[in-house]
Amino acid sequence: MVANGEQSSTLHALIRRFRDALAPDAVITDPQQLRTYECDGLANHRVVPAVVVLPEDAEQVRSVVRACAEYGIPFVARGSGTGLSGGALPHADGVLVVTSRMRRILEVDIANERAVVEPGVINLDVTRAATPYGYYFAPDPSSQQVCSVGGNVAENSGGAHCLKYGFTANHILAMEVVTPDGELVELGGRAPDAPGYDLLGAFIGSEGTLGVATRITVRLLRSPESVRTLLAGFPSTDEAGAAVSAIIADGVTPAAIEMMDALSIEAAEQAVHCGYPEGAGAVLVVELDGPAAEVDHTFAEVQRHCGEHGAFEVRVAADEAERALIWKGRKSAFAAVGRISRDYIVQDGVIPRTALPEVLARISALSAESGVRVANVFHAGDGNLHPLVLFDGDHPGAAERAEEVSGAILDLCLEHGGSITGEHGVGADKVRYMGRMFTSDDLDTMQRVRCSFDPENRCNPGKVFPTPRLCGEAPGPRRGVHPLTEAGLADQF
Amino acid sequence: MATRTEQAARTALAAAIGTEHLRDAGQADTVGGVQPRWVASVDGTEQTAAAMRVAAEHGLRVTARGAGSKIDWGGTVEAVDLVLDLSRASEICEHAAGDLVLRARAGTSLAEVQRVAAEAGQQLSIDQPFPEATVGGVIATGTTGPGRHLFGAVRDLLIGITVVRADGVVTTSGGKVVKNVAGYDLGKLYTGSYGTLGVITEAIFRLHPLAAEHRWVAVTLSDPGAAGEAVHTVRSSQAMPTAVETDRAEPDGPITVCAHLEGRPQATHRRARELAERLDATVGVSGEVLDAAPPWWGRYPFGNAWGTGLRLGAEPAAIGSLLAGVQQAADHRDLPLAVRGSAGLGVLHAGVPDSADPAAVADLVRELRAVTTEYGGHAVVLRAPEAVRATVDPWGPIAEGELTLMHRTKDQFDPEHRLSPGRFVGGI
Ligand SMILES: Cc1cc2nc3c(=O)[nH]c(=O)nc-3n(C[C@H](O)[C@H](O)[C@H](O)COP(=O)(O)OP(=O)(O)OC[C@H]3O[C@@H](n4cnc5c(N)ncnc54)[C@H](O)[C@@H]3O)c2cc1C
């Protein structure tokens, strides 16, 4: 650690370097302005960065990262700042590299079913650019109108439709990245199966700890011929859960199956008047897509399964407007909860789907015991729960109690063989839970990858891993004589 | 005569896994022509870890082996002291049918996985030309078949993995739920790493339901350009094909483009008819709707013990040009070359028989590298007779920046370079 005076002189030198390399208004040091970057979507973690830069292209990112490397200063990449785990939480003595000026769609190559974009491009804009050709970008986080493709890559974001189409990782073909030592490297290629380690796969979901993505080649999918959506109201989550199981057991892979419980329905109703079935203890949103001949057939079966498992109302979207209305309730659920509770924690855990009834019962017991209300919204098809833990921050101890319930829910997920995060990432927020899911050997092994990219731990330090691994000098290949050769028992072939 | 060191290593291995599971390697145990010293047969993670700890202590170089169907794929290993035979590690540990998830030990054959999954009307959507291939080997080589078009490659279906590191430490990443972003996804890194980062002992996969009805729509064309057009027609349709394959048995022979559709009864047949008509409209040849896959479907144009086998990649829109380039390269050298593969994705496999002149084959590889590079791809020699292996780098060039990162990754996972040294890209 450097002494304070020394540190500020280092910072000054660094800022001078930035000013040389970037546009005059692209280096932010004004405390007032810096404060606007102090948190991402997880507002209870706040750190004001030492400096914010807004590079316009890969070369500028590279000069920023190079300068950081030279001065030994940490840096954090940030896209749109919608992350829900504090992944883009700045470092107090570090640089925040914001991609909001890197929003060009460089190429839409329909013949090869792909697009090449800069990292700051908004998720939905990729689909907008592809729509005229009958294509779209599959990953669709609920935040898709604002989140960036770079953020999607870093978080390996999912969305309602990842049950059938997979996560961001399944839709990235290649990437140009600036490594923490300031090198510009291509990962992946224009053709599949580029020889060598799948570093592209390792980078995706690494939460900004392996470098800064500066150009991303995404896969575009042909828009389905038919999309059909229904909304089903059930007396409780038990019946809705049973319907989900029946649908999956029938060999159907819906594009999406989303569930909301009574409390989240109430919130959505108040916020966006989505008109969900009155008195429902749970609703399911089920969407099927694909060739019309398939979808029509399967849709009828889904309706039947809902009916057989106690749905008291099934509403089929007759047109795009009705479909949008059905989705509106679901997509606004997080924000809507703000209507019924001043404060809340958005939790993100995963369980095997078949454990749904039991885990929901346990959550409701937890809620009853603690007096903390929990609204449940989830991607029911893949067991990804988003319990919203409600509290009033003005009540002493309420936040702590909510934290406790929220943590207990993650323990429930782990107890059932699940995960502490399905799509929001570990970031700064869940670092403390990593040791509950993985052994220290597992975490050490993962960090070997970090050591090969970022041996000095300057790239988004403090995220994902509870304790950094000291990388040391990477030992080279064994030099000198192999022990077996020495023993005269093995020749070097 | 055994030296003290050899004796010590052997004794320690026998103590770790049991004398009955350790033997001297024979002729049949060679790894790409290289003679190992011993073969240790292990039944799972614990025994693998025990053996690997001994290997670490005694500096043994180790190659893991499943069924051995691709043991000679990749570059020639510098040396192998110990073959770790995982064929006894054959067990489906868990099949959570309701969750469409299956966990198996690395030595389990894909055929066995498919058999168990099928009992619940499910499949692991990884097609294997060699049915004896094991879970571990399939992950290590990252091999998959036609269904990859719709379901993704091995890395997309692998959701959890247990690996024993070079130092004998057992580690896992991922888990048994499909949706999971906790920690780095090391499964992707291990997939296709040819056993150079660790020994895979267990894997968890996502399964898919088996479809009720299958149809194949095939057109046969004489010209690579038309074949490219046919592939494009299928890809750009809304037919949602499971696979788009092509087959050409001889360099100038007819080219078959065949799409696989699957789904509900009747509906699938209807979709197949529509696609056949569409092909008629675009390439002027009506597609034939088949109830069964053509005999070449999902097979390599080379064997697990014969031929030079190549994997060619190009951007998908260039598939016609790639076919033309392959034809030309083979014609120049008068080589009987067959190509087949996932045309819809831009991946082809090529096979040349063992009887071909090794120098001509090596030369062919060089030309194919030039051709594929033009279309953003690569040409990799998967397997080849020794005479060919000796003259050509099986992997081809890799951009420097990326290769540096790969070397650093190897150094982190296997600092002493004891895991199949030399088998992977850039001498890794
Ligand atoms: C209302 C709401 C709904 C949401 N719904 C979903 C959902 O359905 N599914 C889902 O998965 N997520 C969801 N999220 C979470 C969030 O939107 C996603 O994680 C999103 O991908 C983050 O993108 P961003 O651009 O905002 O990234 P940021 O928050 O800015 O950053 C996220 C992480 O990415 C890193 N990063 C950003 N850019 C780069 C880059 N170029 N190179 C390397 N690293 C980079 C950062 O360092 C950080 O670790 C939701 C969030 C909100 C607020």
JSON list of N, CA and C in Angstrom, two decimals, chain A residues 111-112 114 163 170 181 190 192-193 197-198 209 222-223 294 301 353-354 384 419 421 423 442 444-445 448 452 476 482 487 489 493, chain B residues 3 37 59 78 81 98-99 148 155-156 165 171-172 179-181 184 196 206 235-236 238 264 271 311 315 317 345 378 402 408 412 415:
[
{"chain": "A", "resi": 111, "resn": "ALA", "atom": "N", "xyz": [-26.21, -13.37, -43.24]},
{"chain": "A", "resi": 111, "resn": "ALA", "atom": "CA", "xyz": [-25.79, -14.62, -43.90]},
{"chain": "A", "resi": 111, "resn": "ALA", "atom": "C", "xyz": [-25.11, -15.55, -42.90]},
{"chain": "A", "resi": 112, "resn": "ASN", "atom": "N", "xyz": [-24.37, -14.97, -41.97]},
{"chain": "A", "resi": 112, "resn": "ASN", "atom": "CA", "xyz": [-23.72, -15.80, -40.95]},
{"chain": "A", "resi": 112, "resn": "ASN", "atom": "C", "xyz": [-24.45, -15.78, -39.61]},
{"chain": "A", "resi": 114, "resn": "ARG", "atom": "N", "xyz": [-25.16, -13.46, -37.33]},
{"chain": "A", "resi": 114, "resn": "ARG", "atom": "CA", "xyz": [-24.43, -12.90, -36.20]},
{"chain": "A", "resi": 114, "resn": "ARG", "atom": "C", "xyz": [-24.38, -11.37, -36.33]},
{"chain": "A", "resi": 163, "resn": "LEU", "atom": "N", "xyz": [-34.74, -20.80, -20.72]},
{"chain": "A", "resi": 163, "resn": "LEU", "atom": "CA", "xyz": [-35.09, -22.20, -20.52]},
{"chain": "A", "resi": 163, "resn": "LEU", "atom": "C", "xyz": [-34.89, -22.97, -21.83]},
{"chain": "A", "resi": 170, "resn": "ASN", "atom": "N", "xyz": [-24.27, -19.10, -24.43]},
{"chain": "A", "resi": 170, "resn": "ASN", "atom": "CA", "xyz": [-24.61, -19.91, -25.58]},
{"chain": "A", "resi": 170, "resn": "ASN", "atom": "C", "xyz": [-24.79, -19.06, -26.85]},
{"chain": "A", "resi": 181, "resn": "ASP", "atom": "N", "xyz": [-3.25, -6.72, -18.54]},
{"chain": "A", "resi": 181, "resn": "ASP", "atom": "CA", "xyz": [-1.94, -6.11, -18.81]},
{"chain": "A", "resi": 181, "resn": "ASP", "atom": "C", "xyz": [-1.98, -5.23, -20.06]},
{"chain": "A", "resi": 190, "resn": "ARG", "atom": "N", "xyz": [-14.36, -16.63, -36.12]},
{"chain": "A", "resi": 190, "resn": "ARG", "atom": "CA", "xyz": [-15.54, -16.52, -36.99]},
{"chain": "A", "resi": 190, "resn": "ARG", "atom": "C", "xyz": [-16.17, -17.90, -37.23]},
{"chain": "A", "resi": 192, "resn": "PRO", "atom": "N", "xyz": [-16.86, -21.94, -35.66]},
{"chain": "A", "resi": 192, "resn": "PRO", "atom": "CA", "xyz": [-16.91, -22.62, -34.36]},
{"chain": "A", "resi": 192, "resn": "PRO", "atom": "C", "xyz": [-15.66, -23.46, -34.12]},
{"chain": "A", "resi": 193, "resn": "ASP", "atom": "N", "xyz": [-15.46, -23.87, -32.88]},
{"chain": "A", "resi": 193, "resn": "ASP", "atom": "CA", "xyz": [-14.39, -24.82, -32.53]},
{"chain": "A", "resi": 193, "resn": "ASP", "atom": "C", "xyz": [-12.98, -24.31, -32.81]},
{"chain": "A", "resi": 197, "resn": "TYR", "atom": "N", "xyz": [-7.74, -23.79, -25.82]},
{"chain": "A", "resi": 197, "resn": "TYR", "atom": "CA", "xyz": [-8.65, -23.72, -24.68]},
{"chain": "A", "resi": 197, "resn": "TYR", "atom": "C", "xyz": [-9.78, -22.74, -24.98]},
{"chain": "A", "resi": 198, "resn": "ASP", "atom": "N", "xyz": [-10.94, -23.05, -24.45]},
{"chain": "A", "resi": 198, "resn": "ASP", "atom": "CA", "xyz": [-12.12, -22.21, -24.65]},
{"chain": "A", "resi": 198, "resn": "ASP", "atom": "C", "xyz": [-12.06, -21.01, -23.69]},
{"chain": "A", "resi": 209, "resn": "THR", "atom": "N", "xyz": [-13.76, -9.78, -14.16]},
{"chain": "A", "resi": 209, "resn": "THR", "atom": "CA", "xyz": [-12.51, -9.99, -13.44]},
{"chain": "A", "resi": 209, "resn": "THR", "atom": "C", "xyz": [-11.36, -10.45, -14.34]},
{"chain": "A", "resi": 222, "resn": "ARG", "atom": "N", "xyz": [-33.02, -17.01, -35.85]},
{"chain": "A", "resi": 222, "resn": "ARG", "atom": "CA", "xyz": [-34.16, -16.78, -36.73]},
{"chain": "A", "resi": 222, "resn": "ARG", "atom": "C", "xyz": [-35.40, -16.63, -35.86]},
{"chain": "A", "resi": 223, "resn": "SER", "atom": "N", "xyz": [-36.19, -15.60, -36.11]},
{"chain": "A", "resi": 223, "resn": "SER", "atom": "CA", "xyz": [-37.41, -15.42, -35.32]},
{"chain": "A", "resi": 223, "resn": "SER", "atom": "C", "xyz": [-38.33, -16.60, -35.56]},
{"chain": "A", "resi": 294, "resn": "GLU", "atom": "N", "xyz": [-45.99, -27.19, -34.87]},
{"chain": "A", "resi": 294, "resn": "GLU", "atom": "CA", "xyz": [-45.62, -27.73, -33.56]},
{"chain": "A", "resi": 294, "resn": "GLU", "atom": "C", "xyz": [-46.32, -26.97, -32.44]},
{"chain": "A", "resi": 301, "resn": "GLU", "atom": "N", "xyz": [-51.86, -28.81, -25.53]},
{"chain": "A", "resi": 301, "resn": "GLU", "atom": "CA", "xyz": [-51.49, -29.70, -24.42]},
{"chain": "A", "resi": 301, "resn": "GLU", "atom": "C", "xyz": [-51.16, -28.92, -23.15]},
{"chain": "A", "resi": 353, "resn": "ARG", "atom": "N", "xyz": [-35.73, -27.97, -10.24]},
{"chain": "A", "resi": 353, "resn": "ARG", "atom": "CA", "xyz": [-37.13, -27.58, -10.39]},
{"chain": "A", "resi": 353, "resn": "ARG", "atom": "C", "xyz": [-38.09, -28.44, -9.58]},
{"chain": "A", "resi": 354, "resn": "THR", "atom": "N", "xyz": [-37.76, -29.74, -9.46]},
{"chain": "A", "resi": 354, "resn": "THR", "atom": "CA", "xyz": [-38.67, -30.65, -8.75]},
{"chain": "A", "resi": 354, "resn": "THR", "atom": "C", "xyz": [-38.73, -30.35, -7.26]},
{"chain": "A", "resi": 384, "resn": "ASN", "atom": "N", "xyz": [-35.15, -21.22, -11.13]},
{"chain": "A", "resi": 384, "resn": "ASN", "atom": "CA", "xyz": [-34.45, -20.00, -10.72]},
{"chain": "A", "resi": 384, "resn": "ASN", "atom": "C", "xyz": [-35.43, -19.10, -9.96]},
{"chain": "A", "resi": 419, "resn": "SER", "atom": "N", "xyz": [-28.00, -23.50, -6.44]},
{"chain": "A", "resi": 419, "resn": "SER", "atom": "CA", "xyz": [-26.93, -22.52, -6.57]},
{"chain": "A", "resi": 419, "resn": "SER", "atom": "C", "xyz": [-27.31, -21.21, -5.90]},
{"chain": "A", "resi": 421, "resn": "THR", "atom": "N", "xyz": [-26.64, -18.33, -7.10]},
{"chain": "A", "resi": 421, "resn": "THR", "atom": "CA", "xyz": [-27.05, -17.35, -8.10]},
{"chain": "A", "resi": 421, "resn": "THR", "atom": "C", "xyz": [-27.29, -17.99, -9.46]},
{"chain": "A", "resi": 423, "resn": "GLU", "atom": "N", "xyz": [-28.48, -15.94, -12.18]},
{"chain": "A", "resi": 423, "resn": "GLU", "atom": "CA", "xyz": [-28.23, -14.98, -13.26]},
{"chain": "A", "resi": 423, "resn": "GLU", "atom": "C", "xyz": [-27.70, -13.64, -12.80]},
{"chain": "A", "resi": 442, "resn": "ASP", "atom": "N", "xyz": [-11.92, -25.65, -4.72]},
{"chain": "A", "resi": 442, "resn": "ASP", "atom": "CA", "xyz": [-12.66, -25.26, -5.93]},
{"chain": "A", "resi": 442, "resn": "ASP", "atom": "C", "xyz": [-12.37, -23.80, -6.27]},
{"chain": "A", "resi": 444, "resn": "ASP", "atom": "N", "xyz": [-9.88, -21.99, -5.29]},
{"chain": "A", "resi": 444, "resn": "ASP", "atom": "CA", "xyz": [-8.47, -21.83, -5.67]},
{"chain": "A", "resi": 444, "resn": "ASP", "atom": "C", "xyz": [-8.28, -22.19, -7.14]},
{"chain": "A", "resi": 445, "resn": "THR", "atom": "N", "xyz": [-8.97, -23.24, -7.58]},
{"chain": "A", "resi": 445, "resn": "THR", "atom": "CA", "xyz": [-8.82, -23.68, -8.97]},
{"chain": "A", "resi": 445, "resn": "THR", "atom": "C", "xyz": [-9.39, -22.63, -9.93]},
{"chain": "A", "resi": 448, "resn": "ARG", "atom": "N", "xyz": [-7.10, -19.86, -10.50]},
{"chain": "A", "resi": 448, "resn": "ARG", "atom": "CA", "xyz": [-5.95, -20.11, -11.37]},
{"chain": "A", "resi": 448, "resn": "ARG", "atom": "C", "xyz": [-6.20, -19.48, -12.74]},
{"chain": "A", "resi": 452, "resn": "SER", "atom": "N", "xyz": [-4.05, -16.44, -14.56]},
{"chain": "A", "resi": 452, "resn": "SER", "atom": "CA", "xyz": [-3.45, -16.44, -15.89]},
{"chain": "A", "resi": 452, "resn": "SER", "atom": "C", "xyz": [-3.83, -15.18, -16.67]},
{"chain": "A", "resi": 476, "resn": "GLY", "atom": "N", "xyz": [7.36, -21.90, -15.03]},
{"chain": "A", "resi": 476, "resn": "GLY", "atom": "CA", "xyz": [7.43, -22.34, -16.42]},
{"chain": "A", "resi": 476, "resn": "GLY", "atom": "C", "xyz": [7.45, -23.85, -16.48]},
{"chain": "A", "resi": 482, "resn": "HIS", "atom": "N", "xyz": [14.15, -34.50, -16.05]},
{"chain": "A", "resi": 482, "resn": "HIS", "atom": "CA", "xyz": [12.99, -35.13, -15.42]},
{"chain": "A", "resi": 482, "resn": "HIS", "atom": "C", "xyz": [13.48, -36.22, -14.47]},
{"chain": "A", "resi": 487, "resn": "ALA", "atom": "N", "xyz": [16.64, -41.10, -13.42]},
{"chain": "A", "resi": 487, "resn": "ALA", "atom": "CA", "xyz": [16.71, -42.44, -12.85]},
{"chain": "A", "resi": 487, "resn": "ALA", "atom": "C", "xyz": [16.96, -43.48, -13.94]},
{"chain": "A", "resi": 489, "resn": "LEU", "atom": "N", "xyz": [14.99, -44.36, -16.30]},
{"chain": "A", "resi": 489, "resn": "LEU", "atom": "CA", "xyz": [13.89, -45.27, -16.59]},
{"chain": "A", "resi": 489, "resn": "LEU", "atom": "C", "xyz": [12.95, -44.75, -17.66]},
{"chain": "A", "resi": 493, "resn": "PHE", "atom": "N", "xyz": [10.84, -38.95, -25.09]},
{"chain": "A", "resi": 493, "resn": "PHE", "atom": "CA", "xyz": [10.47, -39.44, -26.43]},
{"chain": "A", "resi": 493, "resn": "PHE", "atom": "C", "xyz": [10.55, -38.33, -27.45]},
{"chain": "B", "resi": 3, "resn": "THR", "atom": "N", "xyz": [15.05, -49.21, -11.38]},
{"chain": "B", "resi": 3, "resn": "THR", "atom": "CA", "xyz": [15.84, -48.38, -10.46]},
{"chain": "B", "resi": 3, "resn": "THR", "atom": "C", "xyz": [15.05, -48.18, -9.19]},
{"chain": "B", "resi": 37, "resn": "ARG", "atom": "N", "xyz": [4.54, -46.42, -19.40]},
{"chain": "B", "resi": 37, "resn": "ARG", "atom": "CA", "xyz": [5.20, -47.37, -18.52]},
{"chain": "B", "resi": 37, "resn": "ARG", "atom": "C", "xyz": [4.17, -48.24, -17.79]},
{"chain": "B", "resi": 59, "resn": "GLY", "atom": "N", "xyz": [6.73, -37.12, -10.01]},
{"chain": "B", "resi": 59, "resn": "GLY", "atom": "CA", "xyz": [6.95, -36.45, -11.30]},
{"chain": "B", "resi": 59, "resn": "GLY", "atom": "C", "xyz": [6.52, -37.28, -12.50]},
{"chain": "B", "resi": 78, "resn": "GLU", "atom": "N", "xyz": [4.83, -35.92, -25.55]},
{"chain": "B", "resi": 78, "resn": "GLU", "atom": "CA", "xyz": [6.28, -36.06, -25.41]},
{"chain": "B", "resi": 78, "resn": "GLU", "atom": "C", "xyz": [6.62, -37.39, -24.75]},
{"chain": "B", "resi": 81, "resn": "ASP", "atom": "N", "xyz": [4.27, -41.62, -18.58]},
{"chain": "B", "resi": 81, "resn": "ASP", "atom": "CA", "xyz": [4.70, -42.63, -17.61]},
{"chain": "B", "resi": 81, "resn": "ASP", "atom": "C", "xyz": [3.51, -43.47, -17.20]},
{"chain": "B", "resi": 98, "resn": "GLY", "atom": "N", "xyz": [-37.03, -35.73, -13.58]},
{"chain": "B", "resi": 98, "resn": "GLY", "atom": "CA", "xyz": [-37.92, -34.57, -13.51]},
{"chain": "B", "resi": 98, "resn": "GLY", "atom": "C", "xyz": [-37.19, -33.26, -13.75]},
{"chain": "B", "resi": 99, "resn": "ASP", "atom": "N", "xyz": [-35.89, -33.28, -13.47]},
{"chain": "B", "resi": 99, "resn": "ASP", "atom": "CA", "xyz": [-35.10, -32.06, -13.67]},
{"chain": "B", "resi": 99, "resn": "ASP", "atom": "C", "xyz": [-34.29, -32.11, -14.96]},
{"chain": "B", "resi": 148, "resn": "ARG", "atom": "N", "xyz": [-25.94, -30.86, -32.52]},
{"chain": "B", "resi": 148, "resn": "ARG", "atom": "CA", "xyz": [-25.33, -29.64, -31.99]},
{"chain": "B", "resi": 148, "resn": "ARG", "atom": "C", "xyz": [-25.97, -28.38, -32.59]},
{"chain": "B", "resi": 155, "resn": "ARG", "atom": "N", "xyz": [-19.89, -28.21, -24.48]},
{"chain": "B", "resi": 155, "resn": "ARG", "atom": "CA", "xyz": [-19.75, -27.17, -23.45]},
{"chain": "B", "resi": 155, "resn": "ARG", "atom": "C", "xyz": [-21.08, -26.54, -23.07]},
{"chain": "B", "resi": 156, "resn": "ASP", "atom": "N", "xyz": [-22.05, -26.60, -23.99]},
{"chain": "B", "resi": 156, "resn": "ASP", "atom": "CA", "xyz": [-23.35, -25.99, -23.71]},
{"chain": "B", "resi": 156, "resn": "ASP", "atom": "C", "xyz": [-24.25, -26.94, -22.90]},
{"chain": "B", "resi": 165, "resn": "ARG", "atom": "N", "xyz": [-6.97, -32.34, -10.15]},
{"chain": "B", "resi": 165, "resn": "ARG", "atom": "CA", "xyz": [-5.89, -31.51, -10.68]},
{"chain": "B", "resi": 165, "resn": "ARG", "atom": "C", "xyz": [-4.58, -32.28, -10.76]},
{"chain": "B", "resi": 171, "resn": "THR", "atom": "N", "xyz": [-11.47, -31.04, -7.42]},
{"chain": "B", "resi": 171, "resn": "THR", "atom": "CA", "xyz": [-12.18, -29.76, -7.50]},
{"chain": "B", "resi": 171, "resn": "THR", "atom": "C", "xyz": [-13.43, -29.90, -8.35]},
{"chain": "B", "resi": 172, "resn": "THR", "atom": "N", "xyz": [-14.41, -29.06, -8.07]},
{"chain": "B", "resi": 172, "resn": "THR", "atom": "CA", "xyz": [-15.61, -29.08, -8.89]},
{"chain": "B", "resi": 172, "resn": "THR", "atom": "C", "xyz": [-15.93, -27.66, -9.35]},
{"chain": "B", "resi": 179, "resn": "LYS", "atom": "N", "xyz": [-29.27, -23.64, -14.54]},
{"chain": "B", "resi": 179, "resn": "LYS", "atom": "CA", "xyz": [-29.03, -22.21, -14.49]},
{"chain": "B", "resi": 179, "resn": "LYS", "atom": "C", "xyz": [-28.18, -21.90, -13.28]},
{"chain": "B", "resi": 180, "resn": "ASN", "atom": "N", "xyz": [-26.99, -21.38, -13.50]},
{"chain": "B", "resi": 180, "resn": "ASN", "atom": "CA", "xyz": [-26.06, -21.24, -12.39]},
{"chain": "B", "resi": 180, "resn": "ASN", "atom": "C", "xyz": [-24.89, -20.37, -12.84]},
{"chain": "B", "resi": 181, "resn": "VAL", "atom": "N", "xyz": [-24.70, -19.24, -12.19]},
{"chain": "B", "resi": 181, "resn": "VAL", "atom": "CA", "xyz": [-23.56, -18.40, -12.58]},
{"chain": "B", "resi": 181, "resn": "VAL", "atom": "C", "xyz": [-22.61, -18.15, -11.41]},
{"chain": "B", "resi": 184, "resn": "TYR", "atom": "N", "xyz": [-16.46, -19.14, -11.71]},
{"chain": "B", "resi": 184, "resn": "TYR", "atom": "CA", "xyz": [-16.10, -19.33, -13.12]},
{"chain": "B", "resi": 184, "resn": "TYR", "atom": "C", "xyz": [-16.64, -20.66, -13.62]},
{"chain": "B", "resi": 196, "resn": "THR", "atom": "N", "xyz": [-5.22, -31.87, -20.71]},
{"chain": "B", "resi": 196, "resn": "THR", "atom": "CA", "xyz": [-3.98, -31.17, -20.36]},
{"chain": "B", "resi": 196, "resn": "THR", "atom": "C", "xyz": [-4.12, -30.25, -19.16]},
{"chain": "B", "resi": 206, "resn": "ARG", "atom": "N", "xyz": [-27.09, -31.53, -18.78]},
{"chain": "B", "resi": 206, "resn": "ARG", "atom": "CA", "xyz": [-28.50, -31.22, -19.00]},
{"chain": "B", "resi": 206, "resn": "ARG", "atom": "C", "xyz": [-29.01, -32.16, -20.08]},
{"chain": "B", "resi": 235, "resn": "ARG", "atom": "N", "xyz": [-31.18, -23.10, -43.16]},
{"chain": "B", "resi": 235, "resn": "ARG", "atom": "CA", "xyz": [-30.82, -22.29, -41.98]},
{"chain": "B", "resi": 235, "resn": "ARG", "atom": "C", "xyz": [-31.72, -21.07, -41.84]},
{"chain": "B", "resi": 236, "resn": "SER", "atom": "N", "xyz": [-32.02, -20.46, -42.97]},
{"chain": "B", "resi": 236, "resn": "SER", "atom": "CA", "xyz": [-32.77, -19.21, -42.89]},
{"chain": "B", "resi": 236, "resn": "SER", "atom": "C", "xyz": [-34.28, -19.43, -42.86]},
{"chain": "B", "resi": 238, "resn": "GLN", "atom": "N", "xyz": [-37.84, -21.04, -41.12]},
{"chain": "B", "resi": 238, "resn": "GLN", "atom": "CA", "xyz": [-38.32, -21.10, -39.74]},
{"chain": "B", "resi": 238, "resn": "GLN", "atom": "C", "xyz": [-38.68, -22.54, -39.36]},
{"chain": "B", "resi": 264, "resn": "ARG", "atom": "N", "xyz": [-43.47, -33.17, -32.65]},
{"chain": "B", "resi": 264, "resn": "ARG", "atom": "CA", "xyz": [-44.69, -33.93, -32.38]},
{"chain": "B", "resi": 264, "resn": "ARG", "atom": "C", "xyz": [-45.12, -34.71, -33.61]},
{"chain": "B", "resi": 271, "resn": "ARG", "atom": "N", "xyz": [-43.90, -30.22, -41.42]},
{"chain": "B", "resi": 271, "resn": "ARG", "atom": "CA", "xyz": [-42.78, -29.28, -41.52]},
{"chain": "B", "resi": 271, "resn": "ARG", "atom": "C", "xyz": [-41.77, -29.77, -42.55]},
{"chain": "B", "resi": 311, "resn": "ARG", "atom": "N", "xyz": [-10.73, -31.84, -38.98]},
{"chain": "B", "resi": 311, "resn": "ARG", "atom": "CA", "xyz": [-11.90, -31.02, -38.70]},
{"chain": "B", "resi": 311, "resn": "ARG", "atom": "C", "xyz": [-11.64, -29.66, -39.35]},
{"chain": "B", "resi": 315, "resn": "GLU", "atom": "N", "xyz": [-16.73, -19.84, -41.53]},
{"chain": "B", "resi": 315, "resn": "GLU", "atom": "CA", "xyz": [-17.99, -19.19, -41.17]},
{"chain": "B", "resi": 315, "resn": "GLU", "atom": "C", "xyz": [-19.10, -19.84, -42.00]},
{"chain": "B", "resi": 317, "resn": "ALA", "atom": "N", "xyz": [-21.70, -19.10, -43.71]},
{"chain": "B", "resi": 317, "resn": "ALA", "atom": "CA", "xyz": [-22.13, -18.68, -45.05]},
{"chain": "B", "resi": 317, "resn": "ALA", "atom": "C", "xyz": [-21.13, -19.11, -46.12]},
{"chain": "B", "resi": 345, "resn": "LEU", "atom": "N", "xyz": [-23.45, -25.16, -39.42]},
{"chain": "B", "resi": 345, "resn": "LEU", "atom": "CA", "xyz": [-22.65, -24.41, -38.46]},
{"chain": "B", "resi": 345, "resn": "LEU", "atom": "C", "xyz": [-21.29, -24.02, -39.02]},
{"chain": "B", "resi": 378, "resn": "HIS", "atom": "N", "xyz": [-10.31, -22.80, -39.60]},
{"chain": "B", "resi": 378, "resn": "HIS", "atom": "CA", "xyz": [-9.09, -23.52, -39.25]},
{"chain": "B", "resi": 378, "resn": "HIS", "atom": "C", "xyz": [-9.20, -24.94, -39.79]},
{"chain": "B", "resi": 402, "resn": "GLU", "atom": "N", "xyz": [-3.67, -14.85, -27.85]},
{"chain": "B", "resi": 402, "resn": "GLU", "atom": "CA", "xyz": [-4.51, -15.89, -27.27]},
{"chain": "B", "resi": 402, "resn": "GLU", "atom": "C", "xyz": [-3.66, -17.07, -26.81]},
{"chain": "B", "resi": 408, "resn": "ARG", "atom": "N", "xyz": [-0.29, -19.58, -20.25]},
{"chain": "B", "resi": 408, "resn": "ARG", "atom": "CA", "xyz": [-0.37, -19.18, -18.84]},
{"chain": "B", "resi": 408, "resn": "ARG", "atom": "C", "xyz": [-1.39, -20.03, -18.09]},
{"chain": "B", "resi": 412, "resn": "GLN", "atom": "N", "xyz": [-0.70, -22.49, -14.90]},
{"chain": "B", "resi": 412, "resn": "GLN", "atom": "CA", "xyz": [-1.41, -22.38, -13.64]},
{"chain": "B", "resi": 412, "resn": "GLN", "atom": "C", "xyz": [-1.97, -23.73, -13.18]},
{"chain": "B", "resi": 415, "resn": "PRO", "atom": "N", "xyz": [1.68, -26.82, -13.58]},
{"chain": "B", "resi": 415, "resn": "PRO", "atom": "CA", "xyz": [2.94, -26.08, -13.69]},
{"chain": "B", "resi": 415, "resn": "PRO", "atom": "C", "xyz": [4.11, -26.94, -14.14]}
]
